């Protein structure tokens, strides 16, 4: 598998943590459970019809190549 996050696509399913997200550019970086880093854009966010921001350290789930926020615990 490629190690360069620029050449890596989102997997079909999985979980990860947001490493960084630039809302001005609409792109960011995820660290998957496997330790791999994957770049993503606002188009990869599920239901991103409006403005969405992901925060550093936020846990997300990937389903059908789309990023879904996990519900906050509690």
PDB file of C-alpha atoms in Angstrom:
ATOM      1  CA  UNK A   1       0.000   0.000   0.000  1.00  0.00           C
ATOM      2  CA  UNK A   2       1.236   3.492  -0.721  1.00  0.00           C
ATOM      3  CA  UNK A   3       2.556   5.437   2.247  1.00  0.00           C
ATOM      4  CA  UNK A   4       2.060   8.852   0.682  1.00  0.00           C
ATOM      5  CA  UNK A   5      -1.289  10.254   1.986  1.00  0.00           C
ATOM      6  CA  UNK A   6      -1.758  12.152  -1.272  1.00  0.00           C
ATOM      7  CA  UNK A   7      -2.012   8.944  -3.264  1.00  0.00           C
ATOM      8  CA  UNK A   8      -4.213   7.092  -0.720  1.00  0.00           C
ATOM      9  CA  UNK A   9      -8.006   7.045  -1.119  1.00  0.00           C
ATOM     10  CA  UNK A  10     -10.520   6.638   1.654  1.00  0.00           C
ATOM     11  CA  UNK A  11     -11.261   2.989   2.383  1.00  0.00           C
ATOM     12  CA  UNK A  12     -14.822   1.713   1.994  1.00  0.00           C
ATOM     13  CA  UNK A  13     -15.214   1.157   5.750  1.00  0.00           C
ATOM     14  CA  UNK A  14     -13.241   1.961   8.889  1.00  0.00           C
ATOM     15  CA  UNK A  15     -12.684   4.386  11.729  1.00  0.00           C
ATOM     16  CA  UNK A  16     -10.205   7.134  12.260  1.00  0.00           C
ATOM     17  CA  UNK A  17      -9.244  10.369  13.966  1.00  0.00           C
ATOM     18  CA  UNK A  18      -9.045  13.803  12.411  1.00  0.00           C
ATOM     19  CA  UNK A  19      -5.416  14.940  12.439  1.00  0.00           C
ATOM     20  CA  UNK A  20      -6.099  18.257  10.776  1.00  0.00           C
ATOM     21  CA  UNK A  21      -8.857  20.008   8.791  1.00  0.00           C
ATOM     22  CA  UNK A  22      -8.576  23.368   7.034  1.00  0.00           C
ATOM     23  CA  UNK A  23     -12.099  24.723   6.604  1.00  0.00           C
ATOM     24  CA  UNK A  24     -10.867  27.465   4.254  1.00  0.00           C
ATOM     25  CA  UNK A  25      -9.392  24.970   1.790  1.00  0.00           C
ATOM     26  CA  UNK A  26     -11.969  22.266   2.515  1.00  0.00           C
ATOM     27  CA  UNK A  27      -9.444  19.485   3.032  1.00  0.00           C
ATOM     28  CA  UNK A  28      -7.763  17.612   5.820  1.00  0.00           C
ATOM     29  CA  UNK A  29      -5.959  14.517   7.034  1.00  0.00           C
ATOM     30  CA  UNK A  30      -7.247  11.435   8.878  1.00  0.00           C
ATOM     31  CA  UNK A  31      -5.296   8.820  10.813  1.00  0.00           C
ATOM     32  CA  UNK A  32      -7.003   5.466  10.361  1.00  0.00           C
ATOM     33  CA  UNK A  33      -7.117   2.744  13.028  1.00  0.00           C
ATOM     34  CA  UNK A  34      -4.440   0.935  11.014  1.00  0.00           C
ATOM     35  CA  UNK A  35      -2.085   3.891  11.536  1.00  0.00           C
ATOM     36  CA  UNK A  36      -2.266   5.002   7.909  1.00  0.00           C
ATOM     37  CA  UNK A  37      -2.852   8.649   7.116  1.00  0.00           C
ATOM     38  CA  UNK A  38      -5.353   9.569   4.423  1.00  0.00           C
ATOM     39  CA  UNK A  39      -6.095  12.924   2.854  1.00  0.00           C
ATOM     40  CA  UNK A  40      -9.737  13.942   2.337  1.00  0.00           C
ATOM     41  CA  UNK A  41     -11.785  16.869   1.053  1.00  0.00           C
ATOM     42  CA  UNK A  42     -15.172  18.337   1.936  1.00  0.00           C
ATOM     43  CA  UNK A  43     -16.681  16.150  -0.816  1.00  0.00           C
ATOM     44  CA  UNK A  44     -15.838  13.081   1.290  1.00  0.00           C
ATOM     45  CA  UNK A  45     -18.029  14.285   4.191  1.00  0.00           C
ATOM     46  CA  UNK A  46     -21.432  12.608   4.373  1.00  0.00           C
ATOM     47  CA  UNK A  47     -24.335  15.014   4.088  1.00  0.00           C
ATOM     48  CA  UNK A  48     -22.046  17.962   3.395  1.00  0.00           C
ATOM     49  CA  UNK A  49     -24.757  20.030   1.756  1.00  0.00           C
ATOM     50  CA  UNK A  50     -23.940  22.893   4.072  1.00  0.00           C
ATOM     51  CA  UNK A  51     -20.848  24.136   5.845  1.00  0.00           C
ATOM     52  CA  UNK A  52     -19.198  21.500   8.056  1.00  0.00           C
ATOM     53  CA  UNK A  53     -16.112  21.694  10.242  1.00  0.00           C
ATOM     54  CA  UNK A  54     -14.211  18.747  11.678  1.00  0.00           C
ATOM     55  CA  UNK A  55     -12.007  19.328  14.702  1.00  0.00           C
ATOM     56  CA  UNK A  56      -8.592  17.901  15.513  1.00  0.00           C
ATOM     57  CA  UNK A  57      -8.936  14.700  17.530  1.00  0.00           C
ATOM     58  CA  UNK A  58     -12.567  14.122  16.487  1.00  0.00           C
ATOM     59  CA  UNK A  59     -13.432  10.453  15.951  1.00  0.00           C
ATOM     60  CA  UNK A  60     -15.066   9.595  12.627  1.00  0.00           C
ATOM     61  CA  UNK A  61     -16.374   6.526  10.869  1.00  0.00           C
ATOM     62  CA  UNK A  62     -15.982   5.787   7.174  1.00  0.00           C
ATOM     63  CA  UNK A  63     -18.925   4.077   5.481  1.00  0.00           C
ATOM     64  CA  UNK A  64     -19.166   3.600   1.715  1.00  0.00           C
ATOM     65  CA  UNK A  65     -16.185   5.948   1.171  1.00  0.00           C
ATOM     66  CA  UNK A  66     -17.920   8.794   3.085  1.00  0.00           C
ATOM     67  CA  UNK A  67     -16.889  10.301   6.427  1.00  0.00           C
ATOM     68  CA  UNK A  68     -19.528  10.253   9.184  1.00  0.00           C
ATOM     69  CA  UNK A  69     -19.184  11.926  12.576  1.00  0.00           C
ATOM     70  CA  UNK A  70     -19.500   9.548  15.514  1.00  0.00           C
ATOM     71  CA  UNK A  71     -21.980  10.593  18.213  1.00  0.00           C
ATOM     72  CA  UNK A  72     -20.378  12.218  21.225  1.00  0.00           C
ATOM     73  CA  UNK A  73     -20.179   9.917  24.265  1.00  0.00           C
ATOM     74  CA  UNK A  74     -22.521  10.669  27.103  1.00  0.00           C
TER      75      UNK A  74
END
